[in-house]
């Protein structure tokens, strides 16, 4: 027998009528009022409050139920509203985490697992219904402008991003921006908060199609019309449309645009970056993969670069962008929550491949959870952890939770390959980036131009900006014609500008990549926080000084553990102190000033430039090498 768990709306009645028509034996477990189903007097029925799990299971057992259908919307109860019996208390102890911290999809999936333990299978109501899903097509005569169609494309991506977070399934978009997102109160409440725009409603990327399918009806169209909407876009084949003919007729009557879009079954890539350099690498990798195979979708964690490349984002890198042992301790609980949330999403979403970029502290913990839960798809890590610098013992165990490692530095392949980990050198993206090209034109001799690169993490900005402020004042006293450029990234630009507002000598702040390239080409010298940006300077032939300052505890511990004489990648690759490193106590405005002055008026700058060319040659590989490795991994898995 089939048990139908009846919530609100018209959907339960559709399932009931269809099951009766097809001759299925059914019984009804009703959540809330029973009078909605009084005309089904011949069917076994039980009305229960939330929490009476034991009573519900007895009812199903009495009627020999082996399959159940969740039909209709049920408002998530507050803990104070639960009417718990003994079994209900036991279930609550198992469900409290998804009930409090997760979305509906995660909660209902957990409930399904508990029913499975009682030998009751949860199935989709659409298994028993005919003709409730719309096929791809436009169901109105309204023509949209090109701008509005672009709005829909953005809306679909944002709706999927929202669904990925298990918050809702719909967004309202107007004039190129999302004006509202669905929350726990549902679609009707979303519509009621708005007075314009287009509603875009899709299934969740990790949707369990037995549960919580997107649903619309005549009431939805009435509500859209009442609030002045231009139209509605739903996902074809995955949205329940109650009384389709009436819905289509109402949309035409109200002159609403109505379209069902088929989101093709694409190969799924979950990709995650934890900081700005990873966001840059991730965006380039995504575009390279699309050049080789456009039938893919990217979901995961990233910043603005990956967003522009088409990422459906779970959350932003700003939640992960920390560095240093002391700083990590301060955010340990929020980090653990992000790790679990990411792993849970991947396990529900079941991508064809997982790609983690750098950020080994975060990514490796996610990988371990996936492997513990028997995740079958390949895990690729892009950018090796610097075990050659410290913690060499880590290299021995990486093969246990990583299936392939893509490295940026040529000497890393030999290090990891000897520890049973398939490793491939894919070249450093900066060495192959055609945007980073130095121009041969003579610099403007009227100015001494200095580029400031304080870092990409908030903790770095807070440490370096006061020192750089003092440095700019020293330079201005010495050189009346000095000017400063400060290229940064969108995520931290507000923090940069907050500091710069109080500077006497204000640098030109920019966030666009090509403005950064222009700043490099204008620069006589640069001052840079240690990191990937030093390779950009080397590629652009800009002489520079490296700075870095962190908390005392972090520096003390790293100093004890680090096993190489340099921190700057350029120095590591050249094998000597080509670039001056001013770290911790030596990172002072006076020391930076002295080193910059020395670079401007000695032969050191030319020596750096000559060595920079050799380093870039070391880091080059064939185009799209990393993307080819990813596509090959997916293809091998599907063969």
Coordinates of C-alpha atoms in Angstrom, one line a residue:
X1 CA 0.0 0.0 0.0
X2 CA 1.0 3.6 -0.6
X3 CA 0.8 6.1 2.2
X4 CA 0.3 9.7 1.1
X5 CA 1.5 12.3 3.6
X6 CA -0.8 15.2 2.9
X7 CA 0.3 18.8 3.4
X8 CA -1.3 22.1 2.2
X9 CA -2.4 23.1 -1.2
X10 CA -4.0 21.3 -4.1
X11 CA -1.1 18.9 -4.8
X12 CA -2.2 16.2 -2.3
X13 CA -5.6 15.9 -3.9
X14 CA -4.0 15.6 -7.4
X15 CA -1.9 12.6 -6.1
X16 CA -4.9 11.0 -4.3
X17 CA -7.2 11.3 -7.4
X18 CA -4.6 9.9 -9.7
X19 CA -3.8 7.0 -7.4
X20 CA -7.5 6.2 -7.1
X21 CA -8.0 6.4 -10.9
X22 CA -5.1 4.0 -11.4
X23 CA -6.3 1.5 -8.9
X24 CA -3.5 1.9 -6.3
X25 CA -4.3 1.0 -2.6
X26 CA -3.7 4.2 -0.6
X27 CA -4.0 5.6 2.9
X28 CA -3.7 9.2 4.0
X29 CA -1.6 10.6 6.8
X30 CA -2.8 14.2 7.2
X31 CA -0.8 17.0 8.6
X32 CA -3.2 19.6 10.1
X33 CA -6.9 19.9 9.4
X34 CA -8.8 16.7 8.3
X35 CA -11.9 18.5 6.8
X36 CA -10.0 19.1 3.5
X37 CA -10.2 15.4 2.9
X38 CA -13.7 14.6 4.2
X39 CA -14.9 13.4 0.8
X40 CA -12.4 10.5 1.0
X41 CA -14.4 8.7 3.7
X42 CA -13.6 5.2 2.3
X43 CA -9.8 5.7 2.6
X44 CA -7.9 4.9 5.8
X45 CA -7.0 8.3 7.3
X46 CA -5.1 9.5 10.3
X47 CA -4.6 13.2 11.3
X48 CA -1.5 13.8 13.3
X49 CA 0.4 16.7 14.8
X50 CA 4.1 17.2 14.3
X51 CA 6.0 14.8 16.5
X52 CA 3.6 11.9 16.7
X53 CA 6.0 9.7 14.7
X54 CA 5.3 6.5 16.7
X55 CA 1.5 6.9 15.9
X56 CA 2.2 7.5 12.2
X57 CA 4.5 4.5 12.0
X58 CA 1.8 2.3 13.7
X59 CA -0.7 3.6 11.2
X60 CA 1.5 2.7 8.2
X61 CA 2.3 -0.7 9.7
X62 CA -1.3 -1.4 10.3
X63 CA -2.1 -0.6 6.6
X64 CA 1.0 -2.5 5.4
X65 CA 2.5 0.6 3.8
X66 CA 5.8 0.0 2.0
X67 CA 5.9 3.3 0.1
X68 CA 5.1 6.9 1.0
X69 CA 4.6 10.1 -0.9
X70 CA 5.2 13.6 0.5
X71 CA 2.5 15.7 -1.1
X72 CA 1.9 19.4 -0.4
X73 CA 3.6 22.2 1.5
X74 CA 4.1 21.8 5.2
X75 CA 5.3 24.7 7.3
X76 CA 8.4 23.8 9.2
X77 CA 7.3 23.7 12.9
X78 CA 9.0 25.5 15.8
X79 CA 10.4 23.3 18.5
X80 CA 7.6 24.7 20.8
X81 CA 5.0 23.4 18.4
X82 CA 6.1 19.8 18.4
X83 CA 3.8 17.2 20.1
X84 CA 6.3 14.5 20.6
X85 CA 5.7 10.9 21.5
X86 CA 8.6 8.5 22.5
X87 CA 9.5 7.7 18.8
X88 CA 9.2 11.4 18.0
X89 CA 11.7 12.3 20.7
X90 CA 14.1 9.7 19.3
X91 CA 13.8 11.1 15.8
X92 CA 14.2 14.6 17.0
X93 CA 17.6 13.7 18.5
X94 CA 18.6 12.5 15.0
X95 CA 17.1 15.4 13.1
X96 CA 17.8 18.4 15.3
X97 CA 20.9 19.6 13.3
X98 CA 19.2 19.7 9.8
X99 CA 16.0 21.0 11.4
X100 CA 17.7 24.0 13.0
X101 CA 20.7 24.6 10.6
X102 CA 19.7 23.1 7.2
X103 CA 17.2 23.8 4.5
X104 CA 14.0 21.8 3.6
X105 CA 15.8 19.5 1.2
X106 CA 18.4 18.3 3.7
X107 CA 15.7 17.9 6.4
X108 CA 13.4 15.9 4.2
X109 CA 16.3 13.7 3.0
X110 CA 17.2 13.0 6.6
X111 CA 13.5 12.1 7.3
X112 CA 13.5 9.8 4.3
X113 CA 16.6 7.9 5.7
X114 CA 14.7 7.3 8.9
X115 CA 11.7 6.0 7.1
X116 CA 14.0 3.7 5.1
X117 CA 15.2 2.2 8.4
X118 CA 11.5 1.3 9.0
X119 CA 11.4 -0.4 5.6
X120 CA 9.3 2.3 4.1
X121 CA 10.5 3.8 0.8
X122 CA 9.9 7.5 0.0
X123 CA 8.9 7.9 -3.7
X124 CA 8.0 11.0 -5.8
X125 CA 4.4 12.0 -6.3
X126 CA 5.1 12.5 -10.0
X127 CA 5.4 8.7 -10.3
X128 CA 1.6 8.6 -10.0
X129 CA 0.7 11.7 -11.9
X130 CA 0.2 12.2 -15.6
X131 CA 0.8 15.5 -17.4
X132 CA 1.7 17.8 -14.5
X133 CA 5.1 18.8 -15.8
X134 CA 5.5 21.4 -18.6
X135 CA 7.7 20.7 -21.5
X136 CA 10.2 23.3 -22.8
X137 CA 8.5 26.2 -24.5
X138 CA 6.9 29.6 -24.3
X139 CA 3.3 29.6 -23.1
X140 CA 2.4 33.2 -23.8
X141 CA 2.4 35.7 -26.7
X142 CA 4.5 38.3 -24.9
X143 CA 7.9 39.3 -26.4
X144 CA 10.8 40.1 -24.1
X145 CA 13.6 42.5 -24.8
X146 CA 17.2 41.4 -25.1
X147 CA 17.9 43.0 -21.7
X148 CA 15.0 41.0 -20.1
X149 CA 16.3 37.8 -21.6
X150 CA 19.7 38.4 -20.1
X151 CA 17.9 39.0 -16.8
X152 CA 16.4 35.5 -17.1
X153 CA 19.9 34.0 -17.7
X154 CA 21.2 35.7 -14.6
X155 CA 18.0 34.8 -12.6
X156 CA 18.4 31.1 -13.5
X157 CA 22.0 31.0 -12.2
X158 CA 21.0 32.9 -9.0
X159 CA 18.0 30.6 -8.4
X160 CA 20.3 27.6 -8.7
X161 CA 22.8 29.2 -6.3
X162 CA 20.0 29.8 -3.8
X163 CA 18.9 26.2 -4.2
X164 CA 22.4 24.9 -3.7
X165 CA 22.3 26.6 -0.3
X166 CA 19.0 24.8 0.4
X167 CA 17.3 28.0 1.2
X168 CA 14.7 28.4 -1.6
X169 CA 14.1 27.8 -5.3
X170 CA 13.1 31.2 -6.7
X171 CA 14.3 34.7 -7.3
X172 CA 12.8 37.9 -8.6
X173 CA 15.0 39.8 -11.1
X174 CA 14.6 43.2 -12.7
X175 CA 17.0 45.5 -14.6
X176 CA 20.0 43.3 -14.3
X177 CA 19.8 42.8 -10.5
X178 CA 18.2 40.3 -8.1
X179 CA 15.7 42.2 -6.1
X180 CA 14.5 39.4 -3.8
X181 CA 15.2 35.8 -3.0
X182 CA 12.9 33.0 -1.8
X183 CA 13.3 32.1 1.9
X184 CA 11.6 29.7 4.3
X185 CA 8.3 31.5 3.8
X186 CA 8.0 30.3 0.2
X187 CA 7.1 31.6 -3.2
X188 CA 3.9 33.4 -2.4
X189 CA 5.7 35.5 0.3
X190 CA 8.5 36.2 -2.2
X191 CA 6.1 37.6 -4.7
X192 CA 4.3 39.6 -2.1
X193 CA 7.5 41.4 -1.2
X194 CA 7.9 42.7 -4.8
X195 CA 6.1 44.9 -7.2
X196 CA 7.9 44.3 -10.5
X197 CA 10.2 42.0 -12.3
X198 CA 10.3 38.4 -13.5
X199 CA 10.0 35.4 -11.2
X200 CA 12.5 32.7 -12.0
X201 CA 11.9 29.3 -10.3
X202 CA 14.2 26.2 -10.7
X203 CA 14.8 23.0 -9.0
X204 CA 17.8 22.8 -6.6
X205 CA 21.0 21.5 -8.3
X206 CA 21.1 18.7 -5.6
X207 CA 17.3 18.3 -5.7
X208 CA 15.9 15.0 -4.3
X209 CA 13.0 14.6 -6.7
X210 CA 11.0 12.6 -4.2
X211 CA 10.8 15.7 -2.1
X212 CA 10.0 19.4 -2.2
X213 CA 9.6 19.8 -6.0
X214 CA 9.0 23.4 -7.2
X215 CA 5.2 23.9 -7.6
X216 CA 3.0 26.6 -9.2
X217 CA -0.7 26.9 -9.8
X218 CA -3.4 29.4 -10.7
X219 CA -2.9 31.2 -7.3
X220 CA 0.8 31.8 -8.3
X221 CA -0.3 33.6 -11.6
X222 CA -3.0 35.6 -9.7
X223 CA -0.3 36.7 -7.2
X224 CA 2.1 37.7 -9.9
X225 CA -0.6 39.8 -11.7
X226 CA -1.6 41.4 -8.4
X227 CA 2.0 42.6 -7.8
X228 CA 2.6 43.9 -11.3
X229 CA 5.1 41.2 -12.5
X230 CA 6.2 41.0 -16.1
X231 CA 6.4 37.2 -16.1
X232 CA 7.4 33.8 -14.9
X233 CA 10.1 31.4 -15.9
X234 CA 10.1 27.8 -14.6
X235 CA 12.3 24.8 -15.2
X236 CA 10.8 22.5 -17.8
X237 CA 10.2 18.9 -16.7
X238 CA 11.0 19.6 -13.0
X239 CA 8.2 22.0 -11.9
X240 CA 4.8 20.7 -10.9
X241 CA 2.1 22.8 -12.6
X242 CA -1.3 22.3 -10.9
X243 CA -4.1 22.6 -13.5
X244 CA -1.8 23.4 -16.4
X245 CA -4.4 24.6 -18.8
X246 CA -5.9 27.0 -16.3
X247 CA -2.4 28.3 -15.5
X248 CA -1.5 28.9 -19.1
X249 CA -4.9 30.6 -19.8
X250 CA -4.5 32.9 -16.8
X251 CA -1.0 33.9 -17.9
X252 CA -2.3 34.8 -21.3
X253 CA -5.3 36.7 -19.9
X254 CA -3.0 38.8 -17.6
X255 CA -0.5 39.4 -20.4
X256 CA 2.3 37.7 -18.4
X257 CA 5.4 36.3 -20.0
X258 CA 5.4 32.5 -19.2
X259 CA 8.3 30.2 -20.2
X260 CA 9.5 26.7 -19.3
X261 CA 13.2 26.4 -19.9
X262 CA 15.0 23.1 -20.2
X263 CA 18.2 23.1 -18.3
X264 CA 20.2 20.5 -20.1
X265 CA 21.8 17.6 -18.2
X266 CA 25.3 18.9 -18.0
X267 CA 28.4 17.3 -16.5
X268 CA 28.8 18.7 -13.1
X269 CA 32.0 20.1 -11.7
X270 CA 32.2 21.2 -8.1
X271 CA 35.1 23.7 -7.8
X272 CA 36.3 25.6 -4.7
X273 CA 38.8 28.3 -4.1
X274 CA 39.5 29.8 -0.7
X275 CA 41.3 33.1 -1.6
X276 CA 41.9 35.6 -4.3
X277 CA 44.7 33.8 -6.1
X278 CA 42.6 30.7 -6.2
X279 CA 39.6 32.7 -7.5
X280 CA 41.8 33.9 -10.4
X281 CA 43.1 30.4 -11.1
X282 CA 39.7 28.9 -10.9
X283 CA 38.2 31.4 -13.3
X284 CA 40.9 30.7 -15.9
X285 CA 40.5 27.0 -15.4
X286 CA 36.7 27.2 -15.8
X287 CA 37.0 29.1 -19.1
X288 CA 39.6 26.6 -20.4
X289 CA 37.4 23.7 -19.6
X290 CA 34.5 25.4 -21.4
X291 CA 36.6 25.8 -24.5
X292 CA 37.2 22.0 -24.5
X293 CA 33.7 21.0 -23.4
X294 CA 30.9 23.5 -23.2
X295 CA 28.4 21.0 -21.8
X296 CA 29.5 21.4 -18.1
X297 CA 28.2 23.4 -15.2
X298 CA 30.3 24.8 -12.3
X299 CA 29.0 24.9 -8.7
X300 CA 31.1 25.7 -5.7
X301 CA 33.0 28.4 -3.7
X302 CA 34.7 31.4 -5.3
X303 CA 34.8 35.1 -5.7
X304 CA 34.0 37.6 -8.4
X305 CA 36.4 36.2 -11.0
X306 CA 34.7 32.7 -10.8
X307 CA 31.3 34.3 -10.7
X308 CA 32.0 36.0 -14.0
X309 CA 33.1 32.7 -15.4
X310 CA 29.7 31.2 -14.7
X311 CA 30.0 29.8 -11.1
X312 CA 26.8 28.9 -9.2
X313 CA 28.1 29.9 -5.9
X314 CA 27.6 28.1 -2.6
X315 CA 29.2 30.9 -0.6
X316 CA 32.0 33.5 -1.1
X317 CA 35.7 33.1 -0.5
X318 CA 35.4 36.0 2.0
X319 CA 34.2 33.4 4.5
X320 CA 37.4 31.4 4.1
X321 CA 40.0 34.1 3.5
X322 CA 42.2 33.9 6.6
X323 CA 45.9 33.1 7.2
X324 CA 48.1 32.4 10.1
X325 CA 47.7 30.0 13.0
X326 CA 46.5 32.6 15.5
X327 CA 43.9 33.9 13.0
X328 CA 42.6 30.4 12.2
X329 CA 42.0 29.7 15.9
X330 CA 39.8 32.8 16.1
X331 CA 37.5 31.4 13.3
X332 CA 37.7 27.7 14.0
X333 CA 34.0 27.1 14.6
X334 CA 32.8 29.0 11.6
X335 CA 35.4 27.2 9.5
X336 CA 34.2 23.8 10.7
X337 CA 30.7 24.8 9.8
X338 CA 31.8 25.8 6.3
X339 CA 33.7 22.6 5.8
X340 CA 30.7 20.5 6.8
X341 CA 28.3 22.5 4.7
X342 CA 30.6 22.1 1.7
X343 CA 31.0 18.4 2.1
X344 CA 27.2 17.9 2.7
X345 CA 26.4 19.8 -0.5
X346 CA 28.9 17.8 -2.6
X347 CA 27.5 14.5 -1.3
X348 CA 23.9 15.6 -2.2
X349 CA 24.9 17.2 -5.5
X350 CA 27.1 14.2 -6.6
X351 CA 29.3 16.0 -9.2
X352 CA 31.3 14.2 -11.8
X353 CA 34.5 15.7 -10.3
X354 CA 35.6 17.8 -7.4
X355 CA 38.4 20.4 -7.9
X356 CA 39.9 22.2 -4.9
X357 CA 42.3 25.1 -5.6
X358 CA 45.1 25.7 -3.1
X359 CA 43.7 26.4 0.5
X360 CA 44.8 22.9 1.7
X361 CA 43.7 23.6 5.3
X362 CA 40.1 23.9 4.1
X363 CA 40.0 21.6 1.0
X364 CA 41.8 18.6 2.5
X365 CA 39.3 18.5 5.4
X366 CA 36.4 18.5 2.8
X367 CA 38.1 15.7 0.8
X368 CA 38.5 13.5 3.9
X369 CA 34.8 13.8 4.7
X370 CA 34.0 12.9 1.1
X371 CA 36.2 9.8 1.2
X372 CA 34.8 8.7 4.6
X373 CA 31.3 8.8 3.0
X374 CA 32.4 6.7 0.0
X375 CA 32.3 9.5 -2.5
X376 CA 33.0 7.8 -5.8
X377 CA 33.9 10.7 -8.2
X378 CA 37.5 11.9 -8.7
X379 CA 39.0 14.5 -6.4
X380 CA 41.5 16.8 -8.1
X381 CA 43.6 19.2 -6.1
X382 CA 45.0 22.2 -8.1
X383 CA 48.1 23.9 -6.6
X384 CA 50.2 21.7 -4.3
X385 CA 50.7 22.4 -0.7
X386 CA 54.2 23.7 -0.2
X387 CA 55.6 20.6 1.6
X388 CA 59.0 21.5 0.2
X389 CA 58.9 24.5 2.5
X390 CA 57.5 23.0 5.7
X391 CA 55.6 19.9 7.0
X392 CA 57.2 17.5 4.4
X393 CA 55.5 14.5 6.1
X394 CA 52.2 15.6 4.6
X395 CA 53.2 14.5 1.2
X396 CA 53.1 10.8 2.2
X397 CA 49.4 10.7 3.0
X398 CA 47.8 12.8 0.3
X399 CA 47.1 9.9 -2.0
X400 CA 44.6 8.6 0.5
X401 CA 42.1 11.4 -0.3
X402 CA 43.3 13.0 -3.5
X403 CA 43.0 11.2 -6.9
X404 CA 45.1 13.6 -8.9
X405 CA 47.4 16.6 -8.1
X406 CA 48.0 19.4 -10.6
X407 CA 51.1 21.4 -9.7
X408 CA 52.3 24.8 -10.8
X409 CA 56.0 24.4 -10.1
X410 CA 58.1 22.0 -12.2
X411 CA 60.1 20.5 -9.3
X412 CA 56.9 19.6 -7.4
X413 CA 56.0 16.7 -9.8
X414 CA 58.9 14.6 -8.6
X415 CA 58.2 15.3 -4.9
X416 CA 54.6 14.0 -4.9
X417 CA 54.9 11.3 -7.6
X418 CA 57.1 9.2 -5.4
X419 CA 54.3 9.0 -2.8
X420 CA 51.8 7.1 -5.0
X421 CA 50.0 10.3 -5.9
X422 CA 49.3 10.9 -9.7
X423 CA 50.9 14.3 -10.2
X424 CA 51.1 16.4 -13.4
X425 CA 52.8 19.7 -14.0
X426 CA 50.3 22.0 -15.7
X427 CA 52.4 25.2 -15.8
X428 CA 51.8 28.4 -13.8
X429 CA 48.8 30.4 -15.1
X430 CA 50.6 33.7 -14.7
X431 CA 53.4 32.5 -17.0
X432 CA 50.9 31.7 -19.7
X433 CA 48.5 34.7 -19.2
X434 CA 48.6 36.8 -22.3
X435 CA 47.1 39.8 -20.5
X436 CA 50.3 40.1 -18.4
X437 CA 52.6 41.4 -21.0
X438 CA 55.2 44.1 -20.4
X439 CA 55.2 46.9 -23.0
X440 CA 58.5 48.1 -24.5
X441 CA 57.3 51.8 -24.5
X442 CA 59.4 54.2 -22.4
X443 CA 57.8 55.0 -19.0
X444 CA 56.7 58.5 -18.2
X445 CA 59.9 60.2 -17.0
X446 CA 58.1 62.9 -15.3
X447 CA 57.1 60.6 -12.4
X448 CA 58.6 58.0 -10.1
X449 CA 55.7 55.5 -10.1
X450 CA 55.4 52.9 -7.3
X451 CA 52.9 50.1 -7.2
X452 CA 51.7 49.0 -3.7
X453 CA 50.4 45.4 -3.2
X454 CA 49.4 45.0 0.4
X455 CA 47.9 41.5 0.0
X456 CA 44.5 40.0 -0.7
X457 CA 43.4 38.9 2.8
X458 CA 41.8 41.3 5.4
X459 CA 44.4 40.2 8.0
X460 CA 47.2 41.2 5.6
X461 CA 45.6 44.6 4.8
X462 CA 45.3 45.5 8.5
X463 CA 49.0 44.7 9.1
X464 CA 50.5 46.2 5.9
X465 CA 48.5 49.4 5.2
X466 CA 49.7 51.5 8.2
X467 CA 53.3 50.6 7.2
X468 CA 52.7 51.5 3.6
X469 CA 51.1 54.8 4.6
X470 CA 54.3 55.8 6.4
X471 CA 56.4 54.6 3.5
X472 CA 54.4 56.8 1.0
X473 CA 55.1 59.8 3.2
X474 CA 58.8 59.1 3.3
X475 CA 58.8 58.8 -0.5
X476 CA 56.9 62.1 -0.9
X477 CA 59.4 63.9 1.2
X478 CA 62.3 62.6 -0.9
X479 CA 60.6 62.7 -4.4
X480 CA 58.2 65.5 -5.2
X481 CA 57.2 63.7 -8.4
X482 CA 56.3 60.3 -6.8
X483 CA 52.9 58.7 -7.5
X484 CA 51.4 55.4 -6.2
X485 CA 49.2 52.8 -7.8
X486 CA 47.3 50.3 -5.7
X487 CA 45.6 47.5 -7.7
X488 CA 43.4 45.2 -5.6
X489 CA 40.4 42.9 -5.8
X490 CA 36.7 43.7 -5.5
X491 CA 36.2 41.8 -2.3
X492 CA 38.7 43.9 -0.3
X493 CA 38.5 47.2 -2.1
X494 CA 36.2 48.7 0.6
X495 CA 38.7 47.9 3.3
X496 CA 41.6 49.3 1.2
X497 CA 39.7 52.5 0.6
X498 CA 38.8 52.8 4.3
X499 CA 42.6 52.9 5.0
X500 CA 43.5 55.1 2.1
X501 CA 40.9 57.8 3.1
X502 CA 43.3 58.8 5.9
X503 CA 46.5 58.9 3.9
X504 CA 48.1 62.2 3.0
X505 CA 49.5 60.8 -0.2
X506 CA 46.6 58.9 -1.8
X507 CA 47.3 56.1 -4.3
X508 CA 45.2 55.4 -7.3
X509 CA 43.1 52.3 -6.3
X510 CA 41.7 50.0 -9.0
X511 CA 40.0 46.6 -9.1
X512 CA 40.0 45.8 -12.8
X513 CA 42.6 43.3 -14.1
X514 CA 43.6 45.5 -17.1
X515 CA 44.1 48.5 -14.9
X516 CA 46.4 46.4 -12.8
X517 CA 48.4 45.5 -16.0
X518 CA 48.5 49.2 -16.9
X519 CA 49.7 50.1 -13.4
X520 CA 52.5 47.5 -13.7
X521 CA 53.6 48.9 -17.1
X522 CA 53.7 52.4 -15.6
X523 CA 55.7 51.3 -12.5
X524 CA 59.4 51.9 -11.9
X525 CA 59.2 49.7 -8.8
X526 CA 56.7 47.8 -6.6
X527 CA 56.3 46.9 -2.9
X528 CA 54.4 43.6 -2.6
X529 CA 53.2 41.3 0.1
X530 CA 54.6 37.8 -0.4
X531 CA 52.3 35.7 -2.6
X532 CA 51.3 34.9 -6.1
X533 CA 51.3 38.6 -7.0
X534 CA 55.2 38.4 -7.0
X535 CA 55.0 36.2 -10.1
X536 CA 52.8 38.8 -11.8
X537 CA 55.5 41.4 -11.1
X538 CA 58.1 39.1 -12.5
X539 CA 56.1 38.4 -15.6
X540 CA 55.6 42.2 -16.1
X541 CA 59.4 42.9 -15.5
X542 CA 58.7 45.2 -12.5
X543 CA 61.5 45.3 -9.9
X544 CA 60.1 44.9 -6.4
X545 CA 60.6 44.4 -2.7
X546 CA 58.8 41.8 -0.7
X547 CA 57.1 42.6 2.7
X548 CA 55.2 40.5 5.1
X549 CA 53.9 40.9 8.7
X550 CA 51.6 38.7 10.6
X551 CA 50.8 38.1 14.3
X552 CA 53.7 37.3 16.6
X553 CA 52.4 33.8 17.4
X554 CA 51.9 32.8 13.7
X555 CA 55.3 34.1 12.8
X556 CA 57.1 32.4 15.7
X557 CA 55.5 29.0 14.9
X558 CA 56.1 29.3 11.1
X559 CA 59.7 30.4 11.7
X560 CA 60.3 27.2 13.7
X561 CA 58.7 25.0 11.0
X562 CA 59.8 26.5 7.7
X563 CA 62.6 24.5 6.0
X564 CA 63.7 26.9 3.2
X565 CA 65.6 30.1 3.4
X566 CA 63.1 32.2 1.4
X567 CA 59.4 33.0 1.4
X568 CA 59.1 34.8 -2.0
X569 CA 58.3 32.4 -4.9
X570 CA 60.7 34.3 -7.2
X571 CA 63.6 33.7 -4.7
X572 CA 62.6 30.1 -4.3
X573 CA 62.6 29.5 -8.1
X574 CA 65.9 31.4 -8.7
X575 CA 67.6 29.7 -5.7
X576 CA 69.0 33.0 -4.3
X577 CA 68.0 36.2 -2.6
X578 CA 67.2 38.0 -5.9
X579 CA 64.4 40.1 -4.2
X580 CA 64.8 41.6 -0.8
X581 CA 62.5 40.1 1.8
X582 CA 61.4 42.4 4.6
X583 CA 59.6 40.2 7.1
X584 CA 58.1 40.9 10.5
X585 CA 60.4 43.2 12.5
X586 CA 62.3 44.2 9.3
X587 CA 59.0 45.2 7.7
X588 CA 59.2 48.9 8.5
X589 CA 58.5 52.0 6.4
X590 CA 62.2 53.1 6.7
X591 CA 63.5 49.7 5.5
X592 CA 61.1 49.6 2.6
X593 CA 62.1 53.2 1.6
X594 CA 65.8 52.3 1.7
X595 CA 65.3 49.2 -0.5
X596 CA 63.1 51.0 -3.0
X597 CA 65.6 53.8 -3.3
X598 CA 68.3 51.3 -3.9
X599 CA 66.3 49.6 -6.6
X600 CA 65.7 53.0 -8.3
X601 CA 69.3 54.0 -8.4
X602 CA 71.4 50.9 -8.7
X603 CA 71.9 48.0 -11.1
X604 CA 69.8 45.7 -8.9
X605 CA 66.6 46.4 -10.9
X606 CA 68.2 45.2 -14.2
X607 CA 69.6 42.1 -12.5
X608 CA 66.0 41.3 -11.3
X609 CA 64.5 41.8 -14.8
X610 CA 67.0 39.4 -16.4
X611 CA 66.4 36.7 -13.9
X612 CA 62.6 37.2 -14.1
X613 CA 62.7 36.1 -17.8
X614 CA 64.4 32.8 -16.9
X615 CA 61.9 32.1 -14.1
X616 CA 58.9 32.6 -16.5
X617 CA 60.4 30.1 -18.9
X618 CA 60.6 27.5 -16.2
X619 CA 56.9 28.0 -15.4
X620 CA 55.4 27.7 -18.9
X621 CA 53.5 24.6 -20.2
X622 CA 51.2 23.9 -23.1
X623 CA 47.9 25.9 -23.3
X624 CA 44.8 24.5 -21.5
X625 CA 47.0 21.8 -19.9
X626 CA 45.1 21.8 -16.6
X627 CA 41.7 21.9 -18.3
X628 CA 42.7 18.9 -20.4
X629 CA 43.5 16.9 -17.3
X630 CA 40.1 17.7 -15.8
X631 CA 38.2 16.8 -19.0
X632 CA 40.2 13.6 -19.4
X633 CA 39.4 12.6 -15.8
X634 CA 35.7 13.1 -16.3
X635 CA 35.7 11.2 -19.7
X636 CA 37.6 8.3 -18.2
X637 CA 35.1 8.0 -15.4
X638 CA 32.1 7.9 -17.8
X639 CA 33.7 5.3 -20.2

